Structures are given as structure tokens and as C-alpha cells.
Coordinates of C-alpha atoms and ligand atoms in Angstrom, one line a residue:
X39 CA -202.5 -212.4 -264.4
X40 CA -200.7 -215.5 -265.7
X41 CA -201.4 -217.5 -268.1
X42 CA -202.5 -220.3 -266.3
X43 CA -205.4 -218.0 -264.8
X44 CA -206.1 -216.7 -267.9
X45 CA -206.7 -220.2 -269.4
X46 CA -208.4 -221.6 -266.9
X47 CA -210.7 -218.2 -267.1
X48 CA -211.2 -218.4 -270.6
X49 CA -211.8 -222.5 -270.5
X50 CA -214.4 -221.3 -267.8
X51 CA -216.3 -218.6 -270.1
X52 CA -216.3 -221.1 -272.6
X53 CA -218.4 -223.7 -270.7
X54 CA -220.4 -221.1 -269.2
X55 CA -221.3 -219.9 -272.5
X56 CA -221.9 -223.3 -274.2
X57 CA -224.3 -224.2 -270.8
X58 CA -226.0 -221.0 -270.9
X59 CA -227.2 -222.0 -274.3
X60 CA -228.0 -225.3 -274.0
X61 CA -229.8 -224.6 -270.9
X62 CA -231.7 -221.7 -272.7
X63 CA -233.0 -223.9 -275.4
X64 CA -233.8 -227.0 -273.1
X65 CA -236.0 -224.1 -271.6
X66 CA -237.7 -222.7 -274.6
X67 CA -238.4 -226.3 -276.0
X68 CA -239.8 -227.4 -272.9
X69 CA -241.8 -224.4 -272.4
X70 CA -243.7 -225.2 -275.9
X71 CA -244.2 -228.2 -275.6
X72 CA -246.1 -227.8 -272.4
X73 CA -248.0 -225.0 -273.9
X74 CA -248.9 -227.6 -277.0
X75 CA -250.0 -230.0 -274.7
X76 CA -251.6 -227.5 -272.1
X77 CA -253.6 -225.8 -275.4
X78 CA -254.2 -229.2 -276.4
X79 CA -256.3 -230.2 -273.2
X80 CA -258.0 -226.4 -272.7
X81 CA -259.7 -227.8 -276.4
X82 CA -260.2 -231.3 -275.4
X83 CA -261.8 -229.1 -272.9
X84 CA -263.7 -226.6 -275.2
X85 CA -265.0 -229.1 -277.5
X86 CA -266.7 -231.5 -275.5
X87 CA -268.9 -228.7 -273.6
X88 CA -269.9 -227.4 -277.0
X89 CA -270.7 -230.6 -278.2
X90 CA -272.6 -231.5 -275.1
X91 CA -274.5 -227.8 -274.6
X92 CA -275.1 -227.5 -278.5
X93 CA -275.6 -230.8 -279.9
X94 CA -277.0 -232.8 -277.0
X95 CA -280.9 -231.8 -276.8
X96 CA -281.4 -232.7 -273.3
X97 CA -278.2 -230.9 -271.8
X98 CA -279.0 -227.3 -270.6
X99 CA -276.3 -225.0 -269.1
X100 CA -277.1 -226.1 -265.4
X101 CA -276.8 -229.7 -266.2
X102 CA -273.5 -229.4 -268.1
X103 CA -272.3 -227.2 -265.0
X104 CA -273.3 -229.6 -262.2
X105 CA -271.5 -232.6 -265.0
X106 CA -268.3 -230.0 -265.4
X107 CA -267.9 -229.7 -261.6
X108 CA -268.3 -233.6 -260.7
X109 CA -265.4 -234.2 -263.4
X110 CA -261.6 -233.7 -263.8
X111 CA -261.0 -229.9 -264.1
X112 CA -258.7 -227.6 -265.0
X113 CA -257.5 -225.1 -262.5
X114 CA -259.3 -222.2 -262.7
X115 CA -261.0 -223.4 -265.2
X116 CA -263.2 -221.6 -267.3
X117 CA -265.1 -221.8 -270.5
X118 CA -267.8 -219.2 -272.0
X119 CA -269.4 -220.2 -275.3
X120 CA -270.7 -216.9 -277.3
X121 CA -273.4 -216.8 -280.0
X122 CA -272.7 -215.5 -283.7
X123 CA -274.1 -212.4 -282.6
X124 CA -270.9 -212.1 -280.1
X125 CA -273.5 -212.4 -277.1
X126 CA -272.4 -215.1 -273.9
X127 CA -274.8 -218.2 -274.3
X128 CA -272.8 -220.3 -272.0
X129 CA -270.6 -219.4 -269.1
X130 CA -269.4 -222.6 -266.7
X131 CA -267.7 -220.8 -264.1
X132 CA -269.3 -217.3 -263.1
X133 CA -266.7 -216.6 -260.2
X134 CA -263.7 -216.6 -262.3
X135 CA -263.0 -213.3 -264.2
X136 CA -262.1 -213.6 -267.7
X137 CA -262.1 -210.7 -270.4
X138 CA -263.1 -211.4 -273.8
X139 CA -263.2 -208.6 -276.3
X140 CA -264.7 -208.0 -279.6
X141 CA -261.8 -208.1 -281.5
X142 CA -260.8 -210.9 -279.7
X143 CA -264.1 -212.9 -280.8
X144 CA -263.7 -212.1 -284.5
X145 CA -259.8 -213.0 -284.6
X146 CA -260.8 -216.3 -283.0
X147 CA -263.6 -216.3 -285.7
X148 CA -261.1 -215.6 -288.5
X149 CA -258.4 -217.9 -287.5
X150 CA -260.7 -220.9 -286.6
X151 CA -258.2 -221.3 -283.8
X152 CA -256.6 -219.1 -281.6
X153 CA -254.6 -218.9 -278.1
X154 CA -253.4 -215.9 -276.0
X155 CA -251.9 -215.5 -272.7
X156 CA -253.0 -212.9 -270.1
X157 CA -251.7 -212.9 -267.1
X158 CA -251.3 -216.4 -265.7
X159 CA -254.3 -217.9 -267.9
X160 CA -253.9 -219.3 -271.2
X161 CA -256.9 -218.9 -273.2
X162 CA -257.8 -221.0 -276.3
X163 CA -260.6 -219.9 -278.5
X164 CA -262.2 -221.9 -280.9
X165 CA -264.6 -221.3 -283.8
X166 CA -267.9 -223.8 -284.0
X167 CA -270.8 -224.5 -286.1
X168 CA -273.7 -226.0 -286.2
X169 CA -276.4 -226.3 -288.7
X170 CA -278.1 -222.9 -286.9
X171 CA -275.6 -221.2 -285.6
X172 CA -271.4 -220.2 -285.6
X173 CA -269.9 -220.4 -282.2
X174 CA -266.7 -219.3 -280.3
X175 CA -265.8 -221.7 -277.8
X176 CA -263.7 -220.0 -275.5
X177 CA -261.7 -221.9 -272.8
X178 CA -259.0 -220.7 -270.6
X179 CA -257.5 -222.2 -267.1
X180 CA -253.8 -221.9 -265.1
X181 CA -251.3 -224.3 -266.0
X182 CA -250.6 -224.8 -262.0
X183 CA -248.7 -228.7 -262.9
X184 CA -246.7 -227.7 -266.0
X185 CA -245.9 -224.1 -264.5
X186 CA -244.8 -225.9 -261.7
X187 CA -242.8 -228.6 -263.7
X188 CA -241.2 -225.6 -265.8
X189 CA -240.2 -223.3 -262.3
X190 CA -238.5 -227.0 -261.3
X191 CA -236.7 -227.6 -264.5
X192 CA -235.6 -224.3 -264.0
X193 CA -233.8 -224.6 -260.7
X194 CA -232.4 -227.9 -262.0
X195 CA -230.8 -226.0 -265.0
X196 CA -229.7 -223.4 -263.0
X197 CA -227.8 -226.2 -260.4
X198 CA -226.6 -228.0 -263.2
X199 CA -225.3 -224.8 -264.3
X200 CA -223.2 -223.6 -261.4
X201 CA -221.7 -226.7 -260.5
X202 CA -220.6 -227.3 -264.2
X203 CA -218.6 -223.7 -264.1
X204 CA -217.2 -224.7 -260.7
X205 CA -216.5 -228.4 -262.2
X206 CA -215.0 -226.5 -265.3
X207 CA -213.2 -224.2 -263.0
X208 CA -211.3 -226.6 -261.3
X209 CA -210.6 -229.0 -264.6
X210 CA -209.4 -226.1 -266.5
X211 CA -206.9 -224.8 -263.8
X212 CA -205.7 -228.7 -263.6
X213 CA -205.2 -229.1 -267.3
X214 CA -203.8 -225.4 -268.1
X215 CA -201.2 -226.4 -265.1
X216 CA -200.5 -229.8 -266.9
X217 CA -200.1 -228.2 -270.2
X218 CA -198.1 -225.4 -269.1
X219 CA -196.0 -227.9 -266.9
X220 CA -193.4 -228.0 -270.0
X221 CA -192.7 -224.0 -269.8
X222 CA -192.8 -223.7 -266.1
X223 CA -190.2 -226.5 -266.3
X224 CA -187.9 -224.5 -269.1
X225 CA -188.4 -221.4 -267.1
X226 CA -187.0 -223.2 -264.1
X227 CA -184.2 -224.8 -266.0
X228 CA -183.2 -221.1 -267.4
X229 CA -183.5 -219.3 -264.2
X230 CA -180.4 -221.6 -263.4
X231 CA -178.2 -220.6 -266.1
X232 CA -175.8 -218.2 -265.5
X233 CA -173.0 -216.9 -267.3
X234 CA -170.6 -219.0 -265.6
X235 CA -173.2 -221.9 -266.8
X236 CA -173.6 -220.7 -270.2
X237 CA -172.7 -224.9 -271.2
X238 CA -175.5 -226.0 -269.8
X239 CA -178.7 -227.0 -271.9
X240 CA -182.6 -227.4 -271.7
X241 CA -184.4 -230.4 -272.0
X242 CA -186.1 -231.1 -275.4
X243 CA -188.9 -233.2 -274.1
X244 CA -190.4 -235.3 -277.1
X245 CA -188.3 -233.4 -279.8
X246 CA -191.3 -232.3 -281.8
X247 CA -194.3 -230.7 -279.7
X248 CA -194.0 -226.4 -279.7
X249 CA -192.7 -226.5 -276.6
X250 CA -190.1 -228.8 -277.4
X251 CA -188.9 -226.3 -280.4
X252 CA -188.8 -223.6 -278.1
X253 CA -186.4 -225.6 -275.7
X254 CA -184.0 -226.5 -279.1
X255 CA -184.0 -223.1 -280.3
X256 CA -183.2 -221.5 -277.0
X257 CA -180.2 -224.3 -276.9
X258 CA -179.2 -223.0 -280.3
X259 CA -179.4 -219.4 -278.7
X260 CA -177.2 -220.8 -275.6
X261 CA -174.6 -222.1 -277.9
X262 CA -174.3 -219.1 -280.4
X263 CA -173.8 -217.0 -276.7
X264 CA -171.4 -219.3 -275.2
X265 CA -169.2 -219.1 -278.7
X266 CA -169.4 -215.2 -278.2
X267 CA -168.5 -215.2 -274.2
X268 CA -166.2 -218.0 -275.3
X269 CA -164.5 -216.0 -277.8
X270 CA -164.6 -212.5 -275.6
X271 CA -163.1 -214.2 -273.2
X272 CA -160.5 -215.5 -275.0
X273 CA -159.7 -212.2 -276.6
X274 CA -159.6 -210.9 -273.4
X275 CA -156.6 -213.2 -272.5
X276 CA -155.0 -213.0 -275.5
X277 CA -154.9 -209.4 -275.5
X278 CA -153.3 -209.1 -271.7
X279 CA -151.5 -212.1 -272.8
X280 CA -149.7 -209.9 -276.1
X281 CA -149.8 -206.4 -273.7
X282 CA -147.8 -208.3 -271.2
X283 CA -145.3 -209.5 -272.8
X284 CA -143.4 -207.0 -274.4
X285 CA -144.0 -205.6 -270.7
X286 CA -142.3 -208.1 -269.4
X287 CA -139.5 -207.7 -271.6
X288 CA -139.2 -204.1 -271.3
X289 CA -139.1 -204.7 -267.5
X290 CA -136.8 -207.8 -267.4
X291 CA -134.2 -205.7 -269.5
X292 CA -134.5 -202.1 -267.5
X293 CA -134.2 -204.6 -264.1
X294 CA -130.6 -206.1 -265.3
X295 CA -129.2 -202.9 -266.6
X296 CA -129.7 -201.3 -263.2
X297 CA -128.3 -203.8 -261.4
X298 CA -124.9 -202.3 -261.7
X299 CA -123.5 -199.2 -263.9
X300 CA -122.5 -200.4 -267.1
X301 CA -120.8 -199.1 -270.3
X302 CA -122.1 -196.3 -272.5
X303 CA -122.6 -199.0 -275.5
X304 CA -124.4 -201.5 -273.0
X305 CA -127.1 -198.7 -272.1
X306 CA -127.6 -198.0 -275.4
X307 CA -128.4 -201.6 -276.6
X308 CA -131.2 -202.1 -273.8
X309 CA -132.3 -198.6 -274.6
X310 CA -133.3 -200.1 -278.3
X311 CA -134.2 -203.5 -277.7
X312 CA -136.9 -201.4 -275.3
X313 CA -138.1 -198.8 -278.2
X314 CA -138.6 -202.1 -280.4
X315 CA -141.0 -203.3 -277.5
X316 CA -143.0 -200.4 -276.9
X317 CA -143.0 -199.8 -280.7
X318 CA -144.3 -203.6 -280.6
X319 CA -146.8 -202.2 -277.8
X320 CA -148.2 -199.2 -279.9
X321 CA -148.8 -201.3 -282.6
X322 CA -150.8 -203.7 -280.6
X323 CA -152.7 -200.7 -279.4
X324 CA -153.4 -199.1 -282.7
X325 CA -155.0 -202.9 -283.6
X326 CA -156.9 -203.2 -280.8
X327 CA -158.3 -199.6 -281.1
X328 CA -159.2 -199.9 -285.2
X329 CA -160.5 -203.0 -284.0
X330 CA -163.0 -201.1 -281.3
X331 CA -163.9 -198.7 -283.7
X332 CA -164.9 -200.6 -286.4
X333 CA -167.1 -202.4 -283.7
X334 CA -168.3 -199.6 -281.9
X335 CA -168.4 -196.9 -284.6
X336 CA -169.9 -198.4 -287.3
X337 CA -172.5 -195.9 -287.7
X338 CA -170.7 -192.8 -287.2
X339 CA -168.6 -194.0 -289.8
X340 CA -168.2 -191.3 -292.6
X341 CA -168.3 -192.5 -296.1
X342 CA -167.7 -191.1 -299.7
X343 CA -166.9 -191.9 -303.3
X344 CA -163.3 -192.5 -304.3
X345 CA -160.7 -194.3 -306.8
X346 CA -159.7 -197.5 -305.3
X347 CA -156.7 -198.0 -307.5
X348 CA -155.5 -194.5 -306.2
X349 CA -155.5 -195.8 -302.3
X350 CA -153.7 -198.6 -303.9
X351 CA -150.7 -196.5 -305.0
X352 CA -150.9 -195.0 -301.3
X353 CA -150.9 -197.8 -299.4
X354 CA -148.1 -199.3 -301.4
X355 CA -146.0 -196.3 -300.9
X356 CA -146.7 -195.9 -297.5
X357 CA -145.5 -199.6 -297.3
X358 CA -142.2 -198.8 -299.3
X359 CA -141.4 -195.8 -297.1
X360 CA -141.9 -197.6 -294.1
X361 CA -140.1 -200.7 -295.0
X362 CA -137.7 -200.1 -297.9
X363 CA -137.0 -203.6 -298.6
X364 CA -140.8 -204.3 -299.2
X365 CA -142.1 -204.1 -302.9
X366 CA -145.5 -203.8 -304.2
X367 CA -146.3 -204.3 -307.9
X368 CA -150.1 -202.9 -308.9
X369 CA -151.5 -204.2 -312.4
X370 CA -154.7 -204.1 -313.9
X371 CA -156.2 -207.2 -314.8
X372 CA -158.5 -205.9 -317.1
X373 CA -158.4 -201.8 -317.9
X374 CA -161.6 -200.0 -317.1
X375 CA -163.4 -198.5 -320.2
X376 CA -164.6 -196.0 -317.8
X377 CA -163.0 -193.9 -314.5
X378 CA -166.4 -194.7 -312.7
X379 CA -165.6 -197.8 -313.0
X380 CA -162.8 -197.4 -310.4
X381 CA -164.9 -196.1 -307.7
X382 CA -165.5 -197.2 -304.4
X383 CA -168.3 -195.9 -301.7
X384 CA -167.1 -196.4 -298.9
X385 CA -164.7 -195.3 -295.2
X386 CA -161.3 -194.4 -297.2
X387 CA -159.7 -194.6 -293.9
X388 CA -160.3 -198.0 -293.1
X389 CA -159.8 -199.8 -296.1
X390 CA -156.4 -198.1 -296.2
X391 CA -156.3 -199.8 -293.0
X392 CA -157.4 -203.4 -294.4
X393 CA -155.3 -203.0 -297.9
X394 CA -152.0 -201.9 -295.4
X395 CA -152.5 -205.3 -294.1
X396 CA -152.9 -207.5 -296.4
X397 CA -149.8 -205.7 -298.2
X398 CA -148.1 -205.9 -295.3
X399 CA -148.5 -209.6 -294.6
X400 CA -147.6 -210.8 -298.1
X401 CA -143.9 -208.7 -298.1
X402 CA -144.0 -209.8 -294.2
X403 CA -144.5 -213.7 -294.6
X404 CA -142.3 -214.1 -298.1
X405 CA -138.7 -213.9 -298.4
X406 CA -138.7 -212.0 -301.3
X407 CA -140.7 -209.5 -299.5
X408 CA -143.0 -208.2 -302.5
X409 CA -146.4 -208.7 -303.3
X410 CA -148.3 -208.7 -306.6
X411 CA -151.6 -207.0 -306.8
X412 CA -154.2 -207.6 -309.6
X413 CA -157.2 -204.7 -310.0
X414 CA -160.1 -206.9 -311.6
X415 CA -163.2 -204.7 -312.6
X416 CA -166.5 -206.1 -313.6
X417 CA -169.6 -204.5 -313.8
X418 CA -170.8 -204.1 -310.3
X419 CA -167.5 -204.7 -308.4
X420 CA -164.0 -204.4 -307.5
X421 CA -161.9 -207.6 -307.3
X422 CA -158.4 -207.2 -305.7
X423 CA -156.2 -210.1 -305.3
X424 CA -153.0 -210.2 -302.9
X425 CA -150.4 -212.5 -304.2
X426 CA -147.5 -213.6 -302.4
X427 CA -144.7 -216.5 -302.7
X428 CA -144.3 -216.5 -299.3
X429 CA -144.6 -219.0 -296.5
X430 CA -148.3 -220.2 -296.9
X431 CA -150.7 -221.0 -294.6
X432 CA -151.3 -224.7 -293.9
X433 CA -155.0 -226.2 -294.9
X434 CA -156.1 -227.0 -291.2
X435 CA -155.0 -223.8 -289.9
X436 CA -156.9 -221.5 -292.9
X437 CA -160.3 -221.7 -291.5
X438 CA -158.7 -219.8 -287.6
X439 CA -157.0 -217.5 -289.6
X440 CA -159.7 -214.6 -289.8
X441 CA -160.3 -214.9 -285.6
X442 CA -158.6 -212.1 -283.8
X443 CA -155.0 -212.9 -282.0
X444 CA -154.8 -216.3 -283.9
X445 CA -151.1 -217.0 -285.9
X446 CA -150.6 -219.9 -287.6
X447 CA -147.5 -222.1 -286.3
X448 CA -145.3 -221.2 -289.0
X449 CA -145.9 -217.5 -288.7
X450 CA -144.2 -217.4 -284.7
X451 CA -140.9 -216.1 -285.7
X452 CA -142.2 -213.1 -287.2
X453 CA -143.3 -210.2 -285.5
X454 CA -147.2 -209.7 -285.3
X455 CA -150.1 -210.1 -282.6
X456 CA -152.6 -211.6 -285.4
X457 CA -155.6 -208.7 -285.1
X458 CA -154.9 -207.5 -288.8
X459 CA -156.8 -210.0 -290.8
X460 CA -159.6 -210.3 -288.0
X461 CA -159.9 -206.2 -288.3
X462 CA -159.5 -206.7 -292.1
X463 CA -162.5 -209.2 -292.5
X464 CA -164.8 -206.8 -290.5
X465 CA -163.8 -203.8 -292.6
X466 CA -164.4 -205.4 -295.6
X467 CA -167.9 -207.1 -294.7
X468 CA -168.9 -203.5 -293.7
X469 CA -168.2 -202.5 -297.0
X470 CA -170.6 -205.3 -298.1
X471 CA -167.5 -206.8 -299.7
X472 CA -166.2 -210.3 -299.4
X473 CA -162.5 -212.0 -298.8
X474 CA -161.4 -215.4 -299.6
X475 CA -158.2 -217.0 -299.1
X476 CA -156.4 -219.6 -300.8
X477 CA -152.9 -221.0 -299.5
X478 CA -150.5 -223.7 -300.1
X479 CA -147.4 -224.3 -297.2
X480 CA -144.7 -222.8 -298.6
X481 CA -145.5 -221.6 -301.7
X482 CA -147.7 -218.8 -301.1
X483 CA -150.7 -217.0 -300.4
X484 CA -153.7 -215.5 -302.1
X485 CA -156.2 -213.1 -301.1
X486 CA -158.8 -211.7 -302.9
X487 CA -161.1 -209.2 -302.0
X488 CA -164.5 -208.3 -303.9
X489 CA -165.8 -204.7 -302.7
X490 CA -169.3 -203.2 -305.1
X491 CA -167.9 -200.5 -307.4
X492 CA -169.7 -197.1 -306.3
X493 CA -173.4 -197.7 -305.7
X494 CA -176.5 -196.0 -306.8
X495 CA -177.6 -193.0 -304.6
X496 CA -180.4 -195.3 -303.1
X497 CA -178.3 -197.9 -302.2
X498 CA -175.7 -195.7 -300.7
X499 CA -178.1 -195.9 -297.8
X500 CA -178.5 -199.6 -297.5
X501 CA -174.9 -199.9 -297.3
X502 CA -175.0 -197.5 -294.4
X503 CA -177.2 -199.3 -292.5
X504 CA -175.5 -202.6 -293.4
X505 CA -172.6 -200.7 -291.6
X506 CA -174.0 -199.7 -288.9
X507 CA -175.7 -203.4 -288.1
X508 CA -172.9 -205.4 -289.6
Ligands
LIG161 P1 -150.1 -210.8 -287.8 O1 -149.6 -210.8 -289.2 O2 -149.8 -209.6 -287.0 O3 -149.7 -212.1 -287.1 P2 -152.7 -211.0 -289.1 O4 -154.0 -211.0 -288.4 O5 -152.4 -210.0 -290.1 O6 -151.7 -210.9 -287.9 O7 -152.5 -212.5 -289.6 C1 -152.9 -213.6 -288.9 C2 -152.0 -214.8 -289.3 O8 -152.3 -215.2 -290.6 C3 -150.6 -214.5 -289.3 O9 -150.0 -214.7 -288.1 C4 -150.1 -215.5 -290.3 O10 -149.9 -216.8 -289.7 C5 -151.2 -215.7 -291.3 N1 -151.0 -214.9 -292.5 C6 -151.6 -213.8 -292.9 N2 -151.2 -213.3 -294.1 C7 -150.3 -214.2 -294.5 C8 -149.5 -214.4 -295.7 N3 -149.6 -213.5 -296.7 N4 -148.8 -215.5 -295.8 C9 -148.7 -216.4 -294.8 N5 -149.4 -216.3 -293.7 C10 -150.2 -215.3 -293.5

């Protein structure tokens, strides 16, 4: 069912509700006051035969009958008078049956006043005294006008009734649709977005109403998913873009050398120039892989305690063997009281990965080729700052540089596809770490990175999760 039914339904059940009530008490008021006013005339009624039998001398029981039929009467009108003794002294109306019991008698007696209903009658009994004698004045008749009055008020109520649900019916269908008009109109307007037409955006109606917050915040949803297809697809190009080229390369090259036979030293040339490219190639592969698994396989990721300044000295001889010209210089900027202190929770693998590159960059982009590295400890973290004297990066390119296949303009000349410091960032927010950069054009670059020194057992867990989310 949708919603609009199920307001309009619920709308409905209101009113019914509300009108079943109302009617009900418009019922039960009306039907006491009729019985006031009907009791009230049955001892109009009783009391003026019991002052006309008892107190007038000259009226006997036949006169008052032959005066009771030639006035106004009730229907079925009836009224006995008993004695104190409980015995009938006066009865106007033999023909109609009316039972009066003992108890009856002496409730009326006790009460001075007293009415019941049997059957269709209403009977009012009434005590009376005279100087002799104590009376009970009994009266009873049919309410045929107010009966009749009450069975018509009744069918009114219930008309009023059913047209006012069918009324309601229809009102609350009209206004659910006219409140719901809003959403039906979104849901129309997103049902034409596609991902080709991710730029497109809602209408915000009046800018503040609930609905109009929904439209804003699903805009806001639009714009963070168009950044994300944006960026995908850019990555996309870029990487067939870098795979291409050194393709292209290693193609163009193997084309001219075949075109005729050439000298021993000639093939041998090529035959480098083409191992630099696909050694160019693997490289981009290896980047784009770590970069799929530290997306994909954050949560598989396996993760232990070790010495951060020891994956340091690795890294930094890994560089040096690679690269002899490179130089790395580790110092402590303050020594750890403790070993603990020096300990990192965490995927050794892949900040080997992260601390490769950022030594690598800082020998890569400075002429000197070496890099300083400062180990900061504090109490609940690892501070690690690359220093170069290198190139720089300039201010409006800094806030790019952490997107994956961007290189600054100055960087061109040197060999790279720009997915280190993207893969870098993510390792290191995985971590629960941060990295900042600071840079000045041609006089170097800094880059610090803060990772949490080893963490309580408990929170070894949180930083798993943060992995496998991040
Ligand atoms: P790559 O070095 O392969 O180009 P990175 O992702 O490691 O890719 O770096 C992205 C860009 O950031 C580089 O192209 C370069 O412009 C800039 N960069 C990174 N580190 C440095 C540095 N130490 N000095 C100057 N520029 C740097």
C-alpha cells in the first residue's frame, strides 16, 4: 500500500473515530433528557390523580376515570394508586397490564421517588401522604413521540455519519496527494538521473520545509558521487593513459629497428631503451596493484607489533642498494627512554611500502639526492618527518598532490606515474596516522608523518576495524 492510501486511510479512521463519539454522546444526552422530561410528565401525571382521588371529597375512582379519558393522555397510559397496606385503591386503566411488586412498592416508599423501565413502559413511582394515609402513586405509559424522535435522531446521526467518512475519504486522498506532491515530484526528478546525468540536481522547493532538506541533502549525495565517478573515471584514463605510453614506446622503437637489419651495437641500444620501458611498466603495475590492495584488502590485512625505527634502517638500505647515489640520514629527535616506545601496530609490509616512497621522492626530486629523517617520539605517537632540499612543490599545486596519477609541473622530467603519495596517504590513514606536507619551490620539501605508538590490546581492535572501513 502506499503512502498516500495509507494517509488517506488513517485520516479516515480518524474522523470516523472522532464522529462515532460525538455521535454517541449526542445520543446518550438526548436520550436523558427525553427520559427527564418524559418522567417529568408520567408525575405531572401521577400527582394530579392523587390529588384529585385523595384530596378532592367529591371525586370517586369512576369520576376521575371518565375525567382521565376525556383529557390529554399518555400512550398507554396507566396509573394505580396503592394503599399503605400495599393494597390497589385506584387503578385508571384496567386493560393495560402493568406488574408492580412488593419490593417494588417499598423501594418507591424508601426513595420517595423512583423510576424503572420494563419493557417499552417507563414507570415512575411516587410516595404520597395524606393526613390518614401514605400512598404510592404509580404511573407508567410508552414514550411513542420521544421514542420516535430518538429512532429519527438516530438515522440522522447515522447519515451524517457515512457521508462524513466518504466526505473525509475523498478530502484526505486530495490532501495526502497535495502533500505528497513534493516527493512524487523528487522521485520523478531521480528516476531521470543516470550515471551519465550524475550533474544534474533536484529542486529545493522553499529551501526550508522537510521535504525541501531531503532534496538538498540528496544533491549533496549527488555531488559527493559525481566527485567519486568523476575521479574513477579519471583514474581510469590516466592509468591507460601511463600503461600506453611506455607501450607506445616500446612499440615505436621494435617497429624502426625491424625495418632493416642493423648493427650489433644498434640492436643492443633499442634492446635497453625497451627494458627501461617495461621496467617503467612493472613499476606502474606494482602501484596500481598496492593501490588495489590497500582498497580491497583492507580487512584481510595482517597486522602486528614492531620497531619503526628498525623498518627505517630497511627501507633506507633497500633505497641505497637500489640506487647507490641516494643517501638517507636517520636521527632521533628526541631518544626514547623506553624500546616500547618505538613500536608500531600495524601492516609492516605496507608502511615499508609508504616510507620507500616518501624516501624515494626526497633523493628523487633533490639534486643532492639525500634525505634527512627525524624519529620524534611522544607519548602516544610516532612523528617521522622527510626532509629534502630538493625541487619543492609550488603552493597551488600542494593541495592535488595526494590524488592518484597527479605530478606537479616541475616534477615532468623525472621518471614517475604519481600513485606513490596517493597509495602513501591511504596506508597511513589506515594506520589511523596522519601526513602533512610543507613545501617551498625550490628549496625543498617536508613530510611528516604521525602514526600511534603501539596501542592497548583493546584498541588494537578498533584500529582494525578503522582498516577495514577506512
Ligand atoms: P611520482 O613521484 O611517481 O611522480 P608520487 O605520487 O610519489 O609520484 O608523487 C606525486 C608528485 O608529488 C610528484 O610527481 C611530484 O611532483 C611531487 N612530489 C612528491 N614528493 C616530492 C618531493 N620530495 N619533492 C618535490 N616534489 C615531490
Amino acid at each position: 500500500m502506499n503512502i498516500r492510501s495509507k494517509l488517506t486511510l488513517k485520516f479516515t479512521l480518524i474522523c470516523t473515530i472522532i464522529l462515532f463519539f460525538a455521535s454517541s454522546a449526542v445520543l446518550f444526552f438526548s436520550d436523558n433528557y427525553r427520559k427527564q422530561e418524559f418522567n417529568m410528565r408520567l408525575k405531572e401525571k401521577a400527582l394530579a390523580t392523587a390529588r384529585l382521588l385523595i384530596e378532592v371529597k367529591e371525586v370517586d375512582s369512576d369520576l376521575l376515570r371518565i375525567i382521565g379519558r376525556n383529557s390529554p393522555t399518555l400512550v398507554n397510559e396507566k396509573v394505580v394508586i396503592y394503599n399503605y397496606l400495599n393494597e390497589e385503591v385506584f387503578d385508571n386503566n384496567e386493560e393495560e397490564p402493568l406488574e408492580v411488586t412488593k419490593e417494588m412498592l417499598n423501594a418507591i416508599r424508601l426513595n420517595g421517588e423512583l423510576s424503572f423501565i420494563r419493557g417499552n413502559k417507563e414507570i415512575l413511582g411516587i410516595a404520597y401522604s395524606d393526613r390518614y394515609n401514605r400512598f404510592v402513586v404509580v404511573a407508567s405509559a410508552y414514550d411513542k413521540y420521544g421514542m420516535s424522535k430518538m429512532r429519527n435522531l438516530r438515522i440522522i446521526l447515522l447519515i451524517v455519519m457515512l457521508s462524513s467518512i466518504v466526505v473525509s475519504l475523498l478530502a484526505g486522498y486530495f490532501y495526502s496527494g497535495q502533500a505528497l506532491a513534493p516527493i512524487s515530484k523528487i522521485v520523478t526528478e531521480v528516476d531521470q538521473i543516470t550515471v551519465t546525468s550524475l550533474n544534474k540536481r533536484l529542486g529545493t522547493g522553499n529551501g526550508t520545509d522537510e521535504i525541501a532538506q531531503l532534496a538538498i541533502t540528496f544533491n549533496m549525495m549527488l555531488a559527493r558521487l559525481e566527485a567519486a565517478f568523476e575521479m574513477q573515471r579519471s583514474f581510469v584514463s590516466n592509468a591507460s593513459h601511463e600503461l600506453r605510453t611506455p607501450l607506445t614506446a616500446i612499440t615505436g622503437q621494435l617497429e624502426v629497428i625491424l625495418l632493416k637489419e642493423r648493427e650489433n651495437k644498434e640492436y643492443i641500444t633499442v634492446l635497453n631503451s625497451v627494458l627501461e620501458d617495461i621496467r617503467s611498466l612493472n613499476r606502474l603495475t606494482n602501484g596500481l596493484l598496492d593501490l588495489a590492495q590497500v582498497n580491497v584488502d583492507e580487512s584481510v590485512l595482517t597486522l602486528k607489533e614492531f620497531r619503526i625505527d628498525e623498518l627505517l634502517w630497511n627501507c633506507a638500505a633497500d633505497i641505497c642498494k637500489r640506487q647507490s647515489s641516494y643517501k638517507v640520514n636517520i636521527e632521533f629527535e628526541n631518544m626514547p627512554e623506553e624500546e616500547k616506545q618505538l613500536m608500531i601496530w600495524g601492516n609492516e609490509q605496507l608502511l615499508k611500502v609508504a616510507i620507500n616512497n616518501l624516501m624515494d621522492n626526497a633523493c628523487k626530486y633533490s639534486h643532492s639526492k639525500e634525505v634527512e629523517v627525524l624519529i620524534g617520539i611522544s607519548v602516544s605517537d610516532i612523528k617521522i618527518t622527510f626532509k629534502d632540499n630538493g625541487i619543492g612543490i609550488d603552493d597551488k599545486e600542494l593541495q592535488n598532490i595526494f590524488q592518484p596519477f597527479y605530478r606537479a609541473s616541475n616534477a615532468m622530467s623525472y621518471k614517475g606515474h604519481g600513485l606513490g603519495l596517493s597509495l602513501t596517504e591511504k596506508i597511513i590513514r589506515i594506520h589511523k596516522g596522519q601526513i602533512h606536507i610543507h613545501s617551498a619551490l625550490n628549496k625543498g620539501t617536508s613530510i611528516e608523518i604521525t602514526l600511534p605508538s603501539v596501542p592497548a590490546v583493546s584498541d588494537r581492535k578498533e584500529l582494525r576495524t578503522a582498516s577495514s572501513i577506512a
